[in-house]
Short mmCIF file of C-alpha atoms in Angstrom, two decimals:
data_model
loop_
_atom_site.label_atom_id
_atom_site.label_comp_id
_atom_site.label_asym_id
_atom_site.label_seq_id
_atom_site.Cartn_x
_atom_site.Cartn_y
_atom_site.Cartn_z
CA UNK A 98 73.51 42.03 123.56
CA UNK A 99 77.08 41.29 123.42
CA UNK A 100 78.51 42.16 119.96
CA UNK A 101 82.19 41.60 120.93
CA UNK A 102 84.31 38.98 119.15
CA UNK A 103 86.32 36.46 121.10
CA UNK A 104 89.02 39.02 121.71
CA UNK A 105 86.61 41.53 123.33
CA UNK A 106 86.47 43.84 120.35
CA UNK A 107 83.19 45.11 118.71
CA UNK A 108 83.24 44.27 115.08
CA UNK A 109 80.87 46.85 114.07
CA UNK A 110 82.71 49.69 115.76
CA UNK A 111 85.94 48.37 114.37
CA UNK A 112 84.58 48.74 110.79
CA UNK A 113 83.10 52.11 111.54
CA UNK A 114 86.44 53.23 112.76
CA UNK A 115 88.13 51.86 109.70
CA UNK A 116 85.52 53.66 107.37
CA UNK A 117 86.32 56.91 109.54
CA UNK A 118 89.93 56.55 109.00
CA UNK A 119 89.58 55.88 105.30
CA UNK A 120 87.27 58.93 104.92
CA UNK A 121 89.71 61.05 106.95
CA UNK A 122 92.59 59.91 104.68
CA UNK A 123 90.55 60.56 101.67
CA UNK A 124 89.87 64.19 102.95
CA UNK A 125 93.37 64.81 103.85
CA UNK A 126 94.52 63.47 100.53
CA UNK A 127 91.91 65.68 98.61
CA UNK A 128 92.77 68.70 100.83
CA UNK A 129 96.57 68.11 100.03
CA UNK A 130 95.96 67.88 96.37
CA UNK A 131 93.75 70.95 96.46
CA UNK A 132 96.50 73.03 98.23
CA UNK A 133 99.24 71.68 96.03
CA UNK A 134 97.06 72.64 92.99
CA UNK A 135 96.49 76.02 94.55
CA UNK A 136 100.10 76.84 95.20
CA UNK A 137 101.37 75.60 91.87
CA UNK A 138 98.59 77.59 90.15
CA UNK A 139 99.35 80.68 91.96
CA UNK A 140 103.11 80.35 91.10
CA UNK A 141 102.38 79.71 87.53
CA UNK A 142 100.02 82.75 87.44
CA UNK A 143 102.27 85.22 89.13
CA UNK A 144 105.39 83.87 87.24
CA UNK A 145 103.66 84.22 83.89
CA UNK A 146 102.47 87.72 84.59
CA UNK A 147 105.71 88.92 85.84
CA UNK A 148 107.42 87.58 82.70
CA UNK A 149 104.86 89.11 80.47
CA UNK A 150 105.29 92.40 82.13
CA UNK A 151 108.87 92.56 82.24
CA UNK A 152 110.12 90.50 79.24
CA UNK A 153 107.25 89.80 77.12
CA UNK A 154 106.22 91.66 73.76
CA UNK A 155 104.68 95.09 74.07
CA UNK A 156 100.97 94.75 74.41
CA UNK A 157 98.41 96.21 72.17
CA UNK A 158 100.96 98.68 70.60
CA UNK A 159 101.43 100.16 67.12
CA UNK A 160 104.37 98.51 65.37
CA UNK A 161 106.04 100.78 62.79
CA UNK A 162 109.09 99.61 60.85
CA UNK A 163 110.06 97.11 63.71
CA UNK A 164 109.65 99.87 66.42
CA UNK A 165 106.90 99.17 68.91
CA UNK A 166 104.96 101.87 70.62
CA UNK A 167 101.75 102.22 72.46
CA UNK A 168 99.41 105.11 71.76
CA UNK A 169 97.44 104.27 74.85
CA UNK A 170 100.50 104.54 77.27
CA UNK A 171 100.10 106.56 80.27
CA UNK A 172 96.31 107.13 79.54
CA UNK A 173 93.39 105.97 81.61
CA UNK A 174 92.15 104.12 78.43
CA UNK A 175 95.02 101.89 78.53
CA UNK A 176 94.19 98.18 79.03
CA UNK A 177 95.60 96.36 82.29
CA UNK A 178 98.37 94.73 80.29
CA UNK A 179 99.58 98.02 78.65
CA UNK A 180 99.39 99.73 82.04
CA UNK A 181 101.37 97.14 83.80
CA UNK A 182 104.03 97.05 80.95
CA UNK A 183 104.44 100.79 80.90
CA UNK A 184 104.73 100.82 84.79
CA UNK A 185 107.62 98.14 84.51
CA UNK A 186 109.37 99.65 81.55
CA UNK A 187 108.53 103.30 81.51
CA UNK A 188 106.67 104.36 84.61
CA UNK A 189 105.43 108.02 84.52
CA UNK A 190 104.98 107.96 80.73
CA UNK A 191 102.90 110.80 79.29
CA UNK A 192 99.70 110.28 77.44
CA UNK A 193 99.86 110.16 73.68
CA UNK A 194 98.86 113.78 72.99
CA UNK A 195 101.92 114.94 74.87
CA UNK A 196 104.43 112.37 73.89
CA UNK A 197 104.47 108.88 72.20
CA UNK A 198 107.34 106.32 72.90
CA UNK A 199 108.68 103.99 70.36
CA UNK A 200 111.30 101.12 71.23
CA UNK A 201 113.31 98.64 69.40
CA UNK A 202 115.78 96.04 70.61
CA UNK A 203 116.96 94.54 67.26
CA UNK A 204 118.60 95.82 64.12
CA UNK A 205 117.03 96.01 60.58
CA UNK A 206 117.87 92.28 60.13
CA UNK A 207 116.18 91.35 63.34
CA UNK A 208 119.38 90.59 65.37
CA UNK A 209 119.39 91.72 69.05
CA UNK A 210 121.30 95.01 69.61
CA UNK A 211 124.55 94.09 71.19
CA UNK A 212 127.15 96.15 73.18
CA UNK A 213 129.95 94.67 71.03
CA UNK A 214 128.40 96.15 67.84
CA UNK A 215 128.25 99.47 66.28
CA UNK A 216 124.88 100.62 64.60
CA UNK A 217 123.96 103.49 62.34
CA UNK A 218 120.41 104.83 63.04
CA UNK A 219 119.10 107.10 60.27
CA UNK A 220 115.91 108.53 59.00
CA UNK A 221 113.89 111.64 58.36
CA UNK A 222 113.00 114.04 61.23
CA UNK A 223 110.39 112.22 63.31
CA UNK A 224 106.87 113.80 62.91
CA UNK A 225 106.89 115.76 66.37
CA UNK A 226 107.71 119.17 67.89
CA UNK A 227 110.76 117.61 69.51
CA UNK A 228 112.22 114.15 69.56
CA UNK A 229 115.06 112.29 71.35
CA UNK A 230 116.77 108.88 70.84
CA UNK A 231 118.17 107.20 74.02
CA UNK A 232 119.86 103.67 74.49
CA UNK A 233 119.00 101.65 77.51
CA UNK A 234 120.61 98.64 79.14
CA UNK A 235 118.75 95.41 79.79
CA UNK A 236 117.93 96.59 83.44
CA UNK A 237 115.92 99.54 81.81
CA UNK A 238 118.45 102.10 83.09
CA UNK A 239 121.02 104.22 81.08
CA UNK A 240 124.39 102.38 80.32
CA UNK A 241 126.94 102.83 83.19
CA UNK A 242 129.63 104.95 81.47
CA UNK A 243 130.76 108.51 81.72
CA UNK A 244 131.11 109.17 77.90
CA UNK A 245 128.54 112.07 78.15
CA UNK A 246 126.83 110.56 75.17
CA UNK A 247 123.61 109.22 76.59
CA UNK A 248 121.25 110.44 73.86
CA UNK A 249 120.57 112.35 70.69
CA UNK A 250 117.84 114.82 70.09
CA UNK A 251 116.11 117.25 67.70
CA UNK A 252 117.95 120.24 69.21
CA UNK A 253 121.19 118.88 67.83
CA UNK A 254 119.86 117.18 64.68
CA UNK A 255 117.87 119.96 63.36
CA UNK A 256 114.72 119.61 61.14
CA UNK A 257 116.14 117.56 58.35
CA UNK A 258 117.14 113.86 58.13
CA UNK A 259 119.56 112.61 60.93
CA UNK A 260 122.11 109.93 61.18
CA UNK A 261 123.65 108.91 64.54
CA UNK A 262 126.19 106.16 65.42
CA UNK A 263 125.34 103.91 68.35
CA UNK A 264 128.24 101.88 69.73
CA UNK A 265 130.82 101.68 72.45
CA UNK A 266 133.51 103.90 71.06
CA UNK A 267 133.29 107.67 70.02
CA UNK A 268 133.28 107.82 66.13
CA UNK A 269 135.91 110.13 64.41
CA UNK A 270 133.05 112.51 63.48
CA UNK A 271 129.27 112.79 63.60
CA UNK A 272 126.72 112.36 66.28
CA UNK A 273 127.20 109.34 68.80
CA UNK A 274 125.29 107.55 71.49
CA UNK A 275 127.45 105.45 73.76
CA UNK A 276 126.47 101.89 74.56
CA UNK A 277 129.76 101.14 76.34
CA UNK A 278 128.93 98.95 79.38
CA UNK A 279 125.35 98.74 78.41
CA UNK A 280 125.29 94.90 78.26
CA UNK A 281 122.93 93.00 75.77
CA UNK A 282 120.35 93.38 74.53
CA UNK A 283 120.15 97.04 74.29
CA UNK A 284 116.95 98.94 73.79
CA UNK A 285 116.73 102.12 71.76
CA UNK A 286 113.87 104.43 72.69
CA UNK A 287 112.57 107.16 70.62
CA UNK A 288 110.47 109.77 72.38
CA UNK A 289 108.24 112.05 70.37
CA UNK A 290 107.00 115.13 72.26
CA UNK A 291 103.88 116.79 70.80
CA UNK A 292 103.55 114.22 68.01
CA UNK A 293 101.83 115.21 64.78
CA UNK A 294 98.22 114.29 64.77
CA UNK A 295 98.80 112.43 61.54
CA UNK A 296 101.11 110.08 63.50
CA UNK A 297 98.52 109.37 66.25
CA UNK A 298 95.73 108.88 63.68
CA UNK A 299 97.89 106.51 61.57
CA UNK A 300 101.19 105.43 63.09
CA UNK A 301 101.79 102.79 60.13
CA UNK A 302 102.23 105.54 57.73
CA UNK A 303 105.32 107.02 59.39
CA UNK A 304 108.71 105.83 57.96
CA UNK A 305 110.50 105.00 61.27
CA UNK A 306 114.25 105.27 61.47
CA UNK A 307 116.42 102.49 60.31
CA UNK A 308 119.00 100.49 62.39
CA UNK A 309 121.83 99.15 60.46
CA UNK A 310 124.68 97.10 61.80
CA UNK A 311 128.04 98.59 60.89
CA UNK A 312 130.28 96.00 62.51
CA UNK A 313 130.57 93.74 65.48
CA UNK A 314 133.75 93.11 67.53
CA UNK A 315 133.34 89.31 67.02
CA UNK A 316 133.60 90.04 63.32
CA UNK A 317 136.97 91.36 63.75
CA UNK A 318 135.86 94.23 61.74
CA UNK B 275 90.51 60.38 86.59
CA UNK B 276 88.03 62.55 88.59
CA UNK B 277 90.78 63.54 90.98
CA UNK B 278 93.16 64.66 88.08
CA UNK B 279 90.36 66.73 86.45
CA UNK B 280 89.78 68.45 89.80
CA UNK B 281 93.44 69.03 90.36
CA UNK B 282 93.90 70.50 86.91
CA UNK B 283 90.72 72.69 87.22
CA UNK B 284 92.01 74.21 90.54
CA UNK B 285 95.40 74.70 89.14
CA UNK B 286 93.98 76.60 86.17
CA UNK B 287 91.55 78.66 88.11
CA UNK B 288 94.40 79.58 90.63
CA UNK B 289 96.72 80.42 87.90
CA UNK B 290 94.35 82.66 86.08
CA UNK B 291 93.27 84.42 89.23
CA UNK B 292 96.96 85.02 90.32
CA UNK B 293 97.94 86.14 86.79
CA UNK B 294 95.20 88.81 86.64
CA UNK B 295 95.72 89.91 90.23
CA UNK B 296 99.46 90.41 89.52
CA UNK B 297 98.83 92.30 86.29
CA UNK B 298 96.36 94.66 87.77
CA UNK B 299 98.29 95.26 91.10
CA UNK B 300 101.63 95.74 89.38
CA UNK B 301 101.14 99.54 88.48
CA UNK B 302 99.99 100.43 92.00
CA UNK B 303 102.95 98.61 93.46
CA UNK B 304 105.32 100.30 90.95
CA UNK B 305 103.79 103.75 91.88
CA UNK B 306 104.02 103.08 95.57
CA UNK B 307 107.76 102.32 95.21
CA UNK B 308 108.22 105.37 93.11
CA UNK B 309 106.47 107.61 95.46
CA UNK B 310 108.47 106.20 98.35
CA UNK B 311 111.77 106.99 96.53
CA UNK B 312 110.76 110.27 95.04
CA UNK B 313 108.95 111.41 98.13
CA UNK B 314 111.84 110.75 100.42
CA UNK B 315 111.96 114.48 101.14
CA UNK B 316 108.39 114.62 102.25
CA UNK B 317 105.03 114.75 100.59
CA UNK B 318 103.36 117.93 99.19
CA UNK B 319 106.76 119.41 98.59
CA UNK B 320 108.72 119.93 95.37
CA UNK B 321 111.98 118.01 94.93
CA UNK B 322 114.31 119.01 92.18
CA UNK B 323 116.13 115.98 90.73
CA UNK B 324 119.68 116.46 89.70
CA UNK B 325 120.57 116.29 85.97
CA UNK B 326 119.98 112.71 84.60
CA UNK B 327 123.26 110.88 84.51
CA UNK B 328 124.18 107.19 83.85
CA UNK B 329 123.87 106.52 87.51
CA UNK B 330 120.13 107.97 87.90
CA UNK B 331 118.12 105.07 89.29
CA UNK B 332 115.01 106.75 90.60
CA UNK B 333 112.65 105.66 87.69
CA UNK B 334 113.27 103.36 84.83
CA UNK B 335 114.20 104.83 81.50
CA UNK B 336 115.09 108.22 82.53
CA UNK B 337 115.40 110.92 79.84
CA UNK B 338 118.97 112.47 79.89
CA UNK B 339 117.67 115.46 77.88
CA UNK B 340 115.01 116.57 80.29
CA UNK B 341 115.30 118.14 83.84
CA UNK B 342 112.91 116.80 86.23
CA UNK B 343 111.14 118.21 89.42
CA UNK B 344 108.65 116.23 91.35
CA UNK B 345 106.14 116.35 93.95
CA UNK B 346 104.51 113.36 95.73
CA UNK B 347 101.12 114.65 96.68
CA UNK B 348 98.70 113.37 99.34
CA UNK B 349 95.23 114.88 99.44
CA UNK B 350 94.17 113.19 102.73
CA UNK B 351 93.98 116.40 104.73
CA UNK B 352 93.58 119.17 102.15
CA UNK B 353 93.68 119.98 98.38
CA UNK B 354 97.22 120.60 97.11
CA UNK B 355 98.26 123.62 95.12
CA UNK B 356 101.02 123.05 92.63
CA UNK B 357 102.80 125.90 90.77
CA UNK B 358 104.93 125.41 87.77
CA UNK B 359 107.10 128.17 86.45
CA UNK B 360 107.75 128.57 82.75
CA UNK B 361 110.98 127.51 81.12
CA UNK B 362 112.65 128.28 77.86
CA UNK B 363 111.47 125.74 75.18
CA UNK B 364 109.32 122.74 76.16
CA UNK B 365 108.16 122.12 79.77
CA UNK B 366 105.23 120.34 81.11
CA UNK B 367 103.41 119.59 84.44
CA UNK B 368 101.90 116.08 84.31
CA UNK B 369 99.77 114.46 87.04
CA UNK B 370 99.78 110.78 87.64
CA UNK B 371 97.29 108.87 89.93
CA UNK B 372 98.01 105.81 92.15
CA UNK B 373 97.29 103.49 89.19
CA UNK B 374 99.93 105.24 87.17
CA UNK B 375 97.65 107.01 84.67
CA UNK B 376 98.54 110.33 83.42
CA UNK B 377 95.28 112.03 84.15
CA UNK B 378 96.20 115.67 83.24
CA UNK B 379 98.96 117.43 81.56
CA UNK B 380 99.73 121.19 81.02
CA UNK B 381 102.73 122.56 79.00
CA UNK B 382 104.40 125.61 77.59
CA UNK B 383 101.94 125.82 74.68
CA UNK B 384 98.83 125.60 76.86
CA UNK B 385 100.28 127.87 79.73
CA UNK B 386 103.23 129.88 78.38
CA UNK B 387 103.30 131.94 81.64
CA UNK B 388 103.39 129.00 83.91
CA UNK B 389 100.46 128.00 86.03
CA UNK B 390 99.02 127.15 89.39
CA UNK B 391 96.90 124.02 89.82
CA UNK B 392 94.61 123.16 92.80
CA UNK B 393 94.44 119.34 93.09
CA UNK B 394 91.29 118.07 94.87
CA UNK B 395 90.02 114.42 95.50
CA UNK B 396 87.24 113.41 93.27
CA UNK B 397 83.99 114.90 94.25
CA UNK B 398 85.50 117.21 96.82
CA UNK B 399 84.83 120.87 96.91
CA UNK B 400 87.70 123.31 95.91
CA UNK B 401 88.96 125.85 98.25
CA UNK B 402 87.36 129.30 97.66
CA UNK B 403 89.20 131.38 95.13
CA UNK B 404 91.09 128.40 93.59
CA UNK B 405 91.71 128.92 89.93
CA UNK B 406 92.46 125.89 87.94
CA UNK B 407 91.03 122.89 89.75
CA UNK B 408 91.83 119.31 88.86
CA UNK B 409 90.28 116.29 90.40
CA UNK B 410 92.78 113.43 91.26
CA UNK B 411 91.15 110.04 90.74
CA UNK B 412 93.31 108.74 93.79
CA UNK B 413 94.11 110.28 97.19
CA UNK B 414 97.83 110.09 96.42
CA UNK B 415 99.95 110.38 93.25
CA UNK B 416 102.80 112.21 91.54
CA UNK B 417 103.06 115.55 89.87
CA UNK B 418 106.02 115.67 87.48
CA UNK B 419 107.59 118.80 85.94
CA UNK B 420 109.68 118.20 82.80
CA UNK B 421 111.98 120.89 81.22
CA UNK B 422 113.83 120.39 78.00
CA UNK B 423 117.67 120.76 79.03
CA UNK B 424 119.68 118.72 76.48
CA UNK B 425 122.86 121.00 76.91
CA UNK B 426 124.66 122.96 79.69
CA UNK B 427 123.21 126.25 78.58
CA UNK B 428 119.60 125.08 78.48
CA UNK B 429 120.17 123.05 81.74
CA UNK B 430 121.37 126.08 83.67
CA UNK B 431 118.23 128.25 82.38
CA UNK B 432 115.83 125.54 83.22
CA UNK B 433 117.48 124.86 86.54
CA UNK B 434 117.08 128.58 87.50
CA UNK B 435 113.40 128.77 86.24
CA UNK B 436 112.35 125.70 88.25
CA UNK B 437 113.36 127.18 91.65
CA UNK B 438 109.98 129.10 91.21
CA UNK B 439 108.06 125.67 91.49
CA UNK B 440 106.13 124.94 94.61
CA UNK B 441 103.78 122.19 96.02
CA UNK B 442 101.91 122.64 99.23
CA UNK B 443 98.69 121.78 100.99
CA UNK B 444 96.02 124.46 100.78
CA UNK B 445 95.13 126.36 104.01
CA UNK B 446 91.78 125.15 105.50
#
């Protein structure tokens, strides 16, 4: 039986072809949407993870007087976020019984630590066999200067209370950590080697060092 | 509506999967990069880092008060024997696996005379006569020796002492 129309076309095969084309377009459209969603999702996932690891707040750490540290850093019991953050900001950290690390990037008022400001860091001797305080640039490395004043430690401070000036110029007297060419924000890191067991048991009982702003270049002080 | 829900669901699942994969893979990637930099002189060999200065860039947040020696180990062919010499004041030998976990640490208080550690793969037999044996959770990793050296005098003493450190594959 002839099913062609007056122009020699078969109407049923034409509609089947149209349906096939529609189906094909729908599939292609769906696949395209799926791929776009997949790529966008992957970008969001990788981006958010890298931001959290490199720039985000410390994860699961103890906060003491504005200093943040993680008792689990370096250990097998660390959760994946702590492990990733430590890998980015302090790879090869020791486990807590050997050393604990506290960092802070703001003064006592909460303002970011800036290269153009001078700070006074003071407190009682941290509860550890040995400790040191170091300033780091935003790239997580030491400030690029030749002032020979990269850190301050228990060897120089002794067993009692300590006070050290942190800034771009050497003070007339007293201890100094140079932040010249550090950039902003600066991070101060306190390393406590062989911390007292009481600190590990109850970090919040510790009176952490205080960071006071002495002056800033913009103040004209 | 149905298409939008499907799009959003796909996006959320892909984002969660990529986020988690990045977080879990990051420490291994960071360790691989560190091992490449620190092990440039060869694996299963000690390399003494110069005194930390403002231009030190091998590892993030270096401590200027410490003197570092490092051995990138690979247990593929044989266990590795690491010897750490004692040093005046604080010193330690710490072992890190491929995931960046510090799975063992020894120091001047646990071993005042220094120590020799035989590192083996998890579940592998130690060579006969091996003293202190430690299992590494991964085939490769980093052994790091830290010595307190905040001043010139302590730096010179620690630098002299660390010449006795070694890291080598055990004889089969």
